[in-house]
CSV table of C-alpha atoms in Angstrom, one decimal:
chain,number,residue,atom,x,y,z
A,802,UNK,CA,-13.6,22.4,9.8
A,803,UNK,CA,-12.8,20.6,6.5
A,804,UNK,CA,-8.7,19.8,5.1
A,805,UNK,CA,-8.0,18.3,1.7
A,806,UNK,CA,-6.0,15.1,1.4
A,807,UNK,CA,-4.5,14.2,-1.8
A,808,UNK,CA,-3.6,10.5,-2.7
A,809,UNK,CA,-0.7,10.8,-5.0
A,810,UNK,CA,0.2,7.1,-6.6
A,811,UNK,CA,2.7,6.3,-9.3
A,812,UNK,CA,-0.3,6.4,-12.3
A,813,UNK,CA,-2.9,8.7,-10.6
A,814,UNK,CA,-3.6,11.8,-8.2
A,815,UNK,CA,-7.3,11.2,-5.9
A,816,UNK,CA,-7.9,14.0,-4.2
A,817,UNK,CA,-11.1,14.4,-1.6
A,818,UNK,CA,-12.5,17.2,1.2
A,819,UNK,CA,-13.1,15.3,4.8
A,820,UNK,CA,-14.6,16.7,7.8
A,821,UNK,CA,-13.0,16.3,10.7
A,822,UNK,CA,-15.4,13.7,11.8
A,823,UNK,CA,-13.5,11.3,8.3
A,824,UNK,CA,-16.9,12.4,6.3
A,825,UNK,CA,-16.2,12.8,2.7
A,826,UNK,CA,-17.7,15.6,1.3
A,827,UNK,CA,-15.9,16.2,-2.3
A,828,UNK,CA,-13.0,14.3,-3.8
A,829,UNK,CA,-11.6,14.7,-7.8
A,830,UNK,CA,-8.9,11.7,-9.4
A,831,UNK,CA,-7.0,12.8,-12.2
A,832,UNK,CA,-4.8,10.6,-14.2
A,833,UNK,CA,-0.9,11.4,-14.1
A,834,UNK,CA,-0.2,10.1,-17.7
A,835,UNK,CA,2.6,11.4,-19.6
A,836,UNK,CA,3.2,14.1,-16.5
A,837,UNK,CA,6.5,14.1,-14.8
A,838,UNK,CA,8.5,15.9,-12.3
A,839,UNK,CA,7.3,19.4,-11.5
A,840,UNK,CA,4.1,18.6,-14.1
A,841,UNK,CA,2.8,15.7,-11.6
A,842,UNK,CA,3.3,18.5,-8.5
A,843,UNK,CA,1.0,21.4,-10.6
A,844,UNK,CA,-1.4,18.4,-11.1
A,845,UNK,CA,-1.5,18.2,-7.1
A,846,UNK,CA,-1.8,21.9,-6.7
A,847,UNK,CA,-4.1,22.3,-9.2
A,848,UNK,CA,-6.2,19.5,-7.6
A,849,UNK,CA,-6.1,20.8,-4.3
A,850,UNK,CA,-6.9,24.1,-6.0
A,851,UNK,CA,-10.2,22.3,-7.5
A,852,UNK,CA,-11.2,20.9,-4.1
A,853,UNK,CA,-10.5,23.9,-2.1
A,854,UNK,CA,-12.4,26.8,-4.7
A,855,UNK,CA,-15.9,24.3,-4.2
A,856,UNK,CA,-15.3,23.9,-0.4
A,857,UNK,CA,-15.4,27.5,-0.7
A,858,UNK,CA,-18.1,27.7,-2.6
A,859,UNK,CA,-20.6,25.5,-0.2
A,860,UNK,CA,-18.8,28.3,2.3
A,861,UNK,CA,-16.9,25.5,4.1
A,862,UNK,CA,-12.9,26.6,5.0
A,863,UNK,CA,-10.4,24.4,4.1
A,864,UNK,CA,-7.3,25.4,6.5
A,865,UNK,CA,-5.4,22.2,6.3
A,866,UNK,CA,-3.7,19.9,3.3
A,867,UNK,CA,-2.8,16.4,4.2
A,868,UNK,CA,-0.8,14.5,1.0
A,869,UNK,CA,0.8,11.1,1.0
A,870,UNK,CA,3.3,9.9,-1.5
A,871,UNK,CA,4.7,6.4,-2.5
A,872,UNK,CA,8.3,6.6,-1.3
A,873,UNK,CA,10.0,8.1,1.0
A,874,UNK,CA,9.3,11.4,2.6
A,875,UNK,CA,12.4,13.5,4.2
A,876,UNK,CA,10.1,15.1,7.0
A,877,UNK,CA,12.3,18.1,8.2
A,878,UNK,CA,12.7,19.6,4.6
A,879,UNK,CA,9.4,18.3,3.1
A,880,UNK,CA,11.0,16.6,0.0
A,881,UNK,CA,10.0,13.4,-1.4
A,882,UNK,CA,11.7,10.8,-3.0
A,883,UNK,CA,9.0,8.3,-5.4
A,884,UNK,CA,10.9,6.3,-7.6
A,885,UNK,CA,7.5,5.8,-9.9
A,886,UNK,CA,7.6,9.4,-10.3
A,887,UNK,CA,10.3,10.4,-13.0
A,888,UNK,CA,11.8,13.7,-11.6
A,889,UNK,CA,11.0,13.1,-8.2
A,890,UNK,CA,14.3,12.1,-6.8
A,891,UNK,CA,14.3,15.1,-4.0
A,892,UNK,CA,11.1,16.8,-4.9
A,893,UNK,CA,10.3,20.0,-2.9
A,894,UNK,CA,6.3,19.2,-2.6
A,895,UNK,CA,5.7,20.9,0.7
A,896,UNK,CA,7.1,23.9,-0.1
A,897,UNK,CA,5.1,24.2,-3.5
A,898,UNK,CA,2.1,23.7,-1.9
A,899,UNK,CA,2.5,25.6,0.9
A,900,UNK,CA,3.7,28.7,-2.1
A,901,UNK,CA,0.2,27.8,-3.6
A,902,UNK,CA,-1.6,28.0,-0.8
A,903,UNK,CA,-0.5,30.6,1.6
A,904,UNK,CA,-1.5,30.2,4.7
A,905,UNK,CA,-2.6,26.2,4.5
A,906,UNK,CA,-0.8,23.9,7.1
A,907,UNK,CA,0.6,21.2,4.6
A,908,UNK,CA,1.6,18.0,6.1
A,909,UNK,CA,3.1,15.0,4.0
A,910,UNK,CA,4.1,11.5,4.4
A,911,UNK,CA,4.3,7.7,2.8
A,912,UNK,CA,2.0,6.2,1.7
A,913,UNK,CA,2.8,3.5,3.9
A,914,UNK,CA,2.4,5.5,7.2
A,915,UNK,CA,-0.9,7.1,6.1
A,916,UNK,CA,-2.4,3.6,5.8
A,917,UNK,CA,-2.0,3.1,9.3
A,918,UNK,CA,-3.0,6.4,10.0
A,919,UNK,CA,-6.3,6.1,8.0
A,920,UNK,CA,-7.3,2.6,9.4
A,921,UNK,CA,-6.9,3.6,13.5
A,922,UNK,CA,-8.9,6.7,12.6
A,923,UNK,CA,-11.5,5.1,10.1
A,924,UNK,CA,-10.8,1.4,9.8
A,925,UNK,CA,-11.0,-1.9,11.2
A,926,UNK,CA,-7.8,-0.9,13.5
A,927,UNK,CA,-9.9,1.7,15.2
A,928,UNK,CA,-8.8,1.5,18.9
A,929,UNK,CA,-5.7,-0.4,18.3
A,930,UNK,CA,-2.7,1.2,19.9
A,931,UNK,CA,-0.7,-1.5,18.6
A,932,UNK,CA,-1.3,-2.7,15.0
A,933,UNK,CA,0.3,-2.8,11.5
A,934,UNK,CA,-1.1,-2.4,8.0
A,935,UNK,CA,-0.2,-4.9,5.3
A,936,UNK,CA,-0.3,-3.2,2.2
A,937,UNK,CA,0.3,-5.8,-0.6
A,938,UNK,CA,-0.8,-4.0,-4.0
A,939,UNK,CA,1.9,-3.9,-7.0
A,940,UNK,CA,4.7,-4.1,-4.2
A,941,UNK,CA,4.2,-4.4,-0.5
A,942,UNK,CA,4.6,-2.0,2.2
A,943,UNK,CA,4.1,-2.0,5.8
A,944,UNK,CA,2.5,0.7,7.9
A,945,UNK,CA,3.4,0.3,11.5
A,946,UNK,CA,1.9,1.7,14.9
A,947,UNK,CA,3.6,0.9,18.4
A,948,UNK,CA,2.0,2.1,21.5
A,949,UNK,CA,0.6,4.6,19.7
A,950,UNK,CA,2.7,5.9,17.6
A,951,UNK,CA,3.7,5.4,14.1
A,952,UNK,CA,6.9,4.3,13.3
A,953,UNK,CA,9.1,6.1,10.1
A,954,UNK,CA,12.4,5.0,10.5
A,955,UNK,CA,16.1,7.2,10.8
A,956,UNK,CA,15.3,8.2,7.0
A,957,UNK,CA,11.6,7.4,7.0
A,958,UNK,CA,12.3,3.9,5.2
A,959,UNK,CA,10.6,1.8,7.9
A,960,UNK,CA,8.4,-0.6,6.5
A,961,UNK,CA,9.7,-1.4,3.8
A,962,UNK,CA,8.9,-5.1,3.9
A,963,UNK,CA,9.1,-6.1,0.2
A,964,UNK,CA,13.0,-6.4,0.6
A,965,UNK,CA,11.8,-8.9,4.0
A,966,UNK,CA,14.4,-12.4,3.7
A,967,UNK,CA,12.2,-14.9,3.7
A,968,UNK,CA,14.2,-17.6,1.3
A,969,UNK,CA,17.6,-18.2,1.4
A,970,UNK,CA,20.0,-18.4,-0.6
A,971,UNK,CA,20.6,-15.1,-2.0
A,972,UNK,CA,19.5,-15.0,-5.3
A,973,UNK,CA,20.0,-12.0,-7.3
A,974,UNK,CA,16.2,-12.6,-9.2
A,975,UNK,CA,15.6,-10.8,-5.4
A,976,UNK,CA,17.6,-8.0,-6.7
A,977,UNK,CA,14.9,-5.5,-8.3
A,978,UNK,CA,12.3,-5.5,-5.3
A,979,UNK,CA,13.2,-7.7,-2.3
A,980,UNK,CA,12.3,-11.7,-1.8
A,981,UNK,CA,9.5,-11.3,0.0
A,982,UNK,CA,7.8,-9.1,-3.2
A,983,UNK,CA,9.1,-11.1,-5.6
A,984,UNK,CA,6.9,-13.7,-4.8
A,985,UNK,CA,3.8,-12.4,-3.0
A,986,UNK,CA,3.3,-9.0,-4.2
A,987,UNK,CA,0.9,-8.3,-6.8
A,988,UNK,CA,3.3,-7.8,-9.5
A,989,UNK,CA,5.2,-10.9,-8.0
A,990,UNK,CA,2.7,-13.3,-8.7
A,991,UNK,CA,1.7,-12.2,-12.2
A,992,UNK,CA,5.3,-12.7,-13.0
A,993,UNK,CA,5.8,-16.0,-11.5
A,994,UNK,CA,2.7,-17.1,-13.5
A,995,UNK,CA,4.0,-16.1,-16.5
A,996,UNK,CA,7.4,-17.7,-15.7
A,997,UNK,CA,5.8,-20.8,-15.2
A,998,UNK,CA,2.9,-20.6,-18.3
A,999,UNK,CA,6.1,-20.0,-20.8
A,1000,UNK,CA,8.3,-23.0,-19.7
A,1001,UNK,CA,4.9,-24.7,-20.4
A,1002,UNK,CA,3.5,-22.5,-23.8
A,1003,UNK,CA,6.2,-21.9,-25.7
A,1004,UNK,CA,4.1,-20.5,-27.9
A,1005,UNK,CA,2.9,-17.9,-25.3
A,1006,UNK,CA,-1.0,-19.1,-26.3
A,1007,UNK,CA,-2.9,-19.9,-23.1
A,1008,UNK,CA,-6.5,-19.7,-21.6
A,1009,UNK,CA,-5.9,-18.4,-18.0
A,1010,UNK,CA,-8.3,-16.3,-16.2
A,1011,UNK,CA,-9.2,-14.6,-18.7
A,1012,UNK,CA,-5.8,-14.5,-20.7
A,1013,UNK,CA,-4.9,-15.9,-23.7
A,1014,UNK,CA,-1.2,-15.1,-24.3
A,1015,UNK,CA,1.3,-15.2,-21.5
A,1016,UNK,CA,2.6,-11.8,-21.7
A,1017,UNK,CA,-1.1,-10.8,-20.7
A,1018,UNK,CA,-1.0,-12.5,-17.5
A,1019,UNK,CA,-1.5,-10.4,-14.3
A,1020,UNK,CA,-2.9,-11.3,-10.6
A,1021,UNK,CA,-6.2,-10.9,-11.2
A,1022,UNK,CA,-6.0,-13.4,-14.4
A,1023,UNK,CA,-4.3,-15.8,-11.2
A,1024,UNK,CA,-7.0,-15.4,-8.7
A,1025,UNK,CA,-9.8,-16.2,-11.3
A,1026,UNK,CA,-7.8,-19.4,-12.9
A,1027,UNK,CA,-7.4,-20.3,-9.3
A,1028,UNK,CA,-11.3,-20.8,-9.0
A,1029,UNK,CA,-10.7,-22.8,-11.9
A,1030,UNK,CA,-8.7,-25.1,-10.3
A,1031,UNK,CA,-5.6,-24.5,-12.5
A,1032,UNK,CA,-2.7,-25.9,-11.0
A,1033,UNK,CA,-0.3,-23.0,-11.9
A,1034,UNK,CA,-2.3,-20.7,-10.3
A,1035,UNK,CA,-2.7,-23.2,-7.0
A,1036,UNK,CA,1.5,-23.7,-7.1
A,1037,UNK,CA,1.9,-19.4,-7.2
A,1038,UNK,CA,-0.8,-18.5,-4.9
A,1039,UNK,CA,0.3,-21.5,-2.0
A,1040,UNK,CA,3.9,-19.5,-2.8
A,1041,UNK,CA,2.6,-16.5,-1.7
A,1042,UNK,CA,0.6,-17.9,1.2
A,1043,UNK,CA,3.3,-19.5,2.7
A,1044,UNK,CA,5.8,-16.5,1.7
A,1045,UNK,CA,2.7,-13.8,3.8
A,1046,UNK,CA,2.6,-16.1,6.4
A,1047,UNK,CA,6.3,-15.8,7.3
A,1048,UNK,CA,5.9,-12.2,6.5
A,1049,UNK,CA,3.2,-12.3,9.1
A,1050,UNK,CA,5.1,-13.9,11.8
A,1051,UNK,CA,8.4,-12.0,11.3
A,1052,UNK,CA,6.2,-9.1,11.9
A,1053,UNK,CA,3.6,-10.4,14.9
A,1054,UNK,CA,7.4,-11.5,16.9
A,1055,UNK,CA,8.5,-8.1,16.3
A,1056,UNK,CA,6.1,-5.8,17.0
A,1057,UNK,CA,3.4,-8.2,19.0
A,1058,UNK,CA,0.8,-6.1,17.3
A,1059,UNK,CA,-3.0,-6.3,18.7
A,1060,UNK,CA,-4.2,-6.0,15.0
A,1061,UNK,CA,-2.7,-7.2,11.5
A,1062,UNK,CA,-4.7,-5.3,8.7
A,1063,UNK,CA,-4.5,-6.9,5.3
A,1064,UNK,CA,-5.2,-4.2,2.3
A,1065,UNK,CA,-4.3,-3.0,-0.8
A,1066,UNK,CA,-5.1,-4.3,-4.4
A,1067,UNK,CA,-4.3,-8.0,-3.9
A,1068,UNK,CA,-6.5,-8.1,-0.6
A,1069,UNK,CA,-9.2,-8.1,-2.3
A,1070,UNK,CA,-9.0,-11.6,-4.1
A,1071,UNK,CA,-6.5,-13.0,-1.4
A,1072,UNK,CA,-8.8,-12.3,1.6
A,1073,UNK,CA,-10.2,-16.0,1.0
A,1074,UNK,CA,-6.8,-17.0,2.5
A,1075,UNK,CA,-6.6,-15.1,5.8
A,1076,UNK,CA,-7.6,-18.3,7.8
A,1077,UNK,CA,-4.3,-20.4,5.8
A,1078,UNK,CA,-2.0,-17.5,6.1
A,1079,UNK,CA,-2.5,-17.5,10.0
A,1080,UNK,CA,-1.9,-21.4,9.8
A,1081,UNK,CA,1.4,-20.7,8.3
A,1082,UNK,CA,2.4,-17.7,10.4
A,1083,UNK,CA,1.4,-19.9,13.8
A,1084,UNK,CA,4.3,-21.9,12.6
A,1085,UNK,CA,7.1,-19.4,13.0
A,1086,UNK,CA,5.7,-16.6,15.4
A,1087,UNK,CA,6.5,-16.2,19.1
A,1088,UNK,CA,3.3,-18.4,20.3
A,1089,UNK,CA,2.3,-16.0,22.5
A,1090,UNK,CA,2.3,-12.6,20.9
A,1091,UNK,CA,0.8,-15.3,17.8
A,1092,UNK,CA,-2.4,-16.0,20.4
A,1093,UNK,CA,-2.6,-12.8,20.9
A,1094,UNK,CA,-3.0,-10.8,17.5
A,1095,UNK,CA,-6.5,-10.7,15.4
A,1096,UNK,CA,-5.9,-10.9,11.1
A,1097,UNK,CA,-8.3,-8.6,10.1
A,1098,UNK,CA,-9.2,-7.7,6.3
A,1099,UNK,CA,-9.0,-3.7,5.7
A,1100,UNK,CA,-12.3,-1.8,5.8
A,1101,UNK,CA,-14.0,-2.2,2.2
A,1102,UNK,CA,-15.8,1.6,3.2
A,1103,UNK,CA,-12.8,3.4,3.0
A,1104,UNK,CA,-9.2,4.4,1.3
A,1105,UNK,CA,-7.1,4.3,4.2
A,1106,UNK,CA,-4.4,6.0,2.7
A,1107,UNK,CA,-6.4,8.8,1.4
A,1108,UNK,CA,-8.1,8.8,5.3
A,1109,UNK,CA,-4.9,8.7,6.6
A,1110,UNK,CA,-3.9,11.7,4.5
A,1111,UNK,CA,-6.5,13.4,5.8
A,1112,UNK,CA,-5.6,12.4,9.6
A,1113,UNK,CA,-2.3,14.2,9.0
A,1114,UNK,CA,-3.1,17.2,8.1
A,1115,UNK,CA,-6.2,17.6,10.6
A,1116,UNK,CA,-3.4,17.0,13.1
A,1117,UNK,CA,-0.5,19.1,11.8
A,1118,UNK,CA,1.7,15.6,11.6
């Protein structure tokens, strides 16, 4: 028995054909580009369509189609909401898979619950009843599993841990994407560099990581002037240590999780930290529940979202 899970990001669509045992036998990424609305959903189907017509081929049947999205993901009618997808504000994409593929059980959900998913069937929280998923990429997102089960929220918004209060007071530079992402996601700490660099360069040349203007700085120009000893990168990445170490205990008092996964783009560079994040978070967390729980870097062998896509539709979810 094979199913097709499809990966569907704000900038890309990866596609791949498991076996029920989480073996990869075929996958396909295309690049969304210029697509919007219904055009990003024919780029799924026709992706799918791809993946399905050479499982065929090699004679293996593809019953099941497992698709996560990044946003939110009204379960009962199957629309999505992706806010990096122009057009997608109540997007029918069950039903228009389901229409292309008669017959195919399509299941779809976050992106933040199918990293959970894919790490307890494929991942380092493989026999974890209790554990959550750290996703910290160009925002970051929580995926969360409680005694089993994974959590989704009234209106499927749980774990949505960029808007996490970490810093008070209120200040409305929290307004776009939350405190707790303004400073320690991905796109958080390329903009605090920058901040910082331009109060310094006024003429927005610099040599840092890599870039040479200011308006080119990104993470991964912070993590390599870092090694370099700069002392703007040490002041935004110490921000974002302490800032995921509060993240971590808010969630470890919580959800007294056996396993904290940390993945996603950032993590990565910031697995280096994992040892001072846990320092921080042991100063805020419930100390037992704290004793408890293991930090754990996501497996490098897998895409846990795309697994975790796959996990749905294997089990009809």
């Amino acid at each position: 028995m094979a199913a097709i899970a499809l990966d569907i990001g704000g900038t890309k669509i990866e596609g791949a054909t498991f076996r029920a045992d989480g073996q990869i036998i075929d996958r396909h990424r295309e690049l969304i580009g210029s697509r919007t609305g219904a055009a990003v959903g024919q780029l799924a189907v026709e992706i799918a369509s791809y993946l399905m017509q050479r499982a065929a081929a090699d004679g293996i049947a593809v019953k099941n189609i497992g698709v996560c999205v990044p946003g939110i993901v009204h379960r009962l009618q199957g629309s999505v909401w992706a806010p990096n997808i122009p057009g997608w504000d109540d997007y029918p994409l069950r039903d228009e898979l389901s229409a292309a593929f008669p017959g195919a059980d399509v299941s779809v959900d976050s992106d933040r619950s199918c990293s959970i998913y894919g790490e307890s069937w494929l991942g380092s929280a493989a026999g974890c009843r209790d554990a959550v998923f750290v996703a910290v990429g160009t925002g970051i997102g929580l995926g969360i599993k409680v005694d089993g089960s994974v959590i989704h929220g009234f209106g499927d918004i749980a774990g949505a841990t960029g808007w996490m209060a970490l810093e008070p007071p209120y200040d409305h530079k929290f307004d776009r994407c939350g405190c707790f992402e303004y400073y320690a996601s991905g796109t958080g700490i390329g903009e605090n560099a920058r901040l910082l660099l331009g109060e310094l360069h006024r003429d927005g040349a610099v040599d840092f990581g890599g870039a040479s203007t200011v308006a080119e700085v990104r993470a991964e120009n912070v993590f390599r002037a870092y090694e370099d000893d700069d002392p703007i990168a040490r002041q935004v990445l110490e921000k974002a240590v302490q800032m995921w170490g509060m993240g971590a205990a808010n969630i470890i008092s919580l959800f007294n999780p056996e396993c904290l996964i940390w993945g996603g783009g950032v993590f990565g560079p910031a697995v280096r930290f994992l040892d001072d994040i846990r320092r921080e978070a042991a100063q805020w967390a419930q100390p037992v529940a704290m004793e408890q729980v293991k930090f754990l870097a996501a497996s490098p062998d897998i895409n846990p979202i795309l697994a975790g896509a796959a996990y749905i539709a294997f089990h009809h979810l």
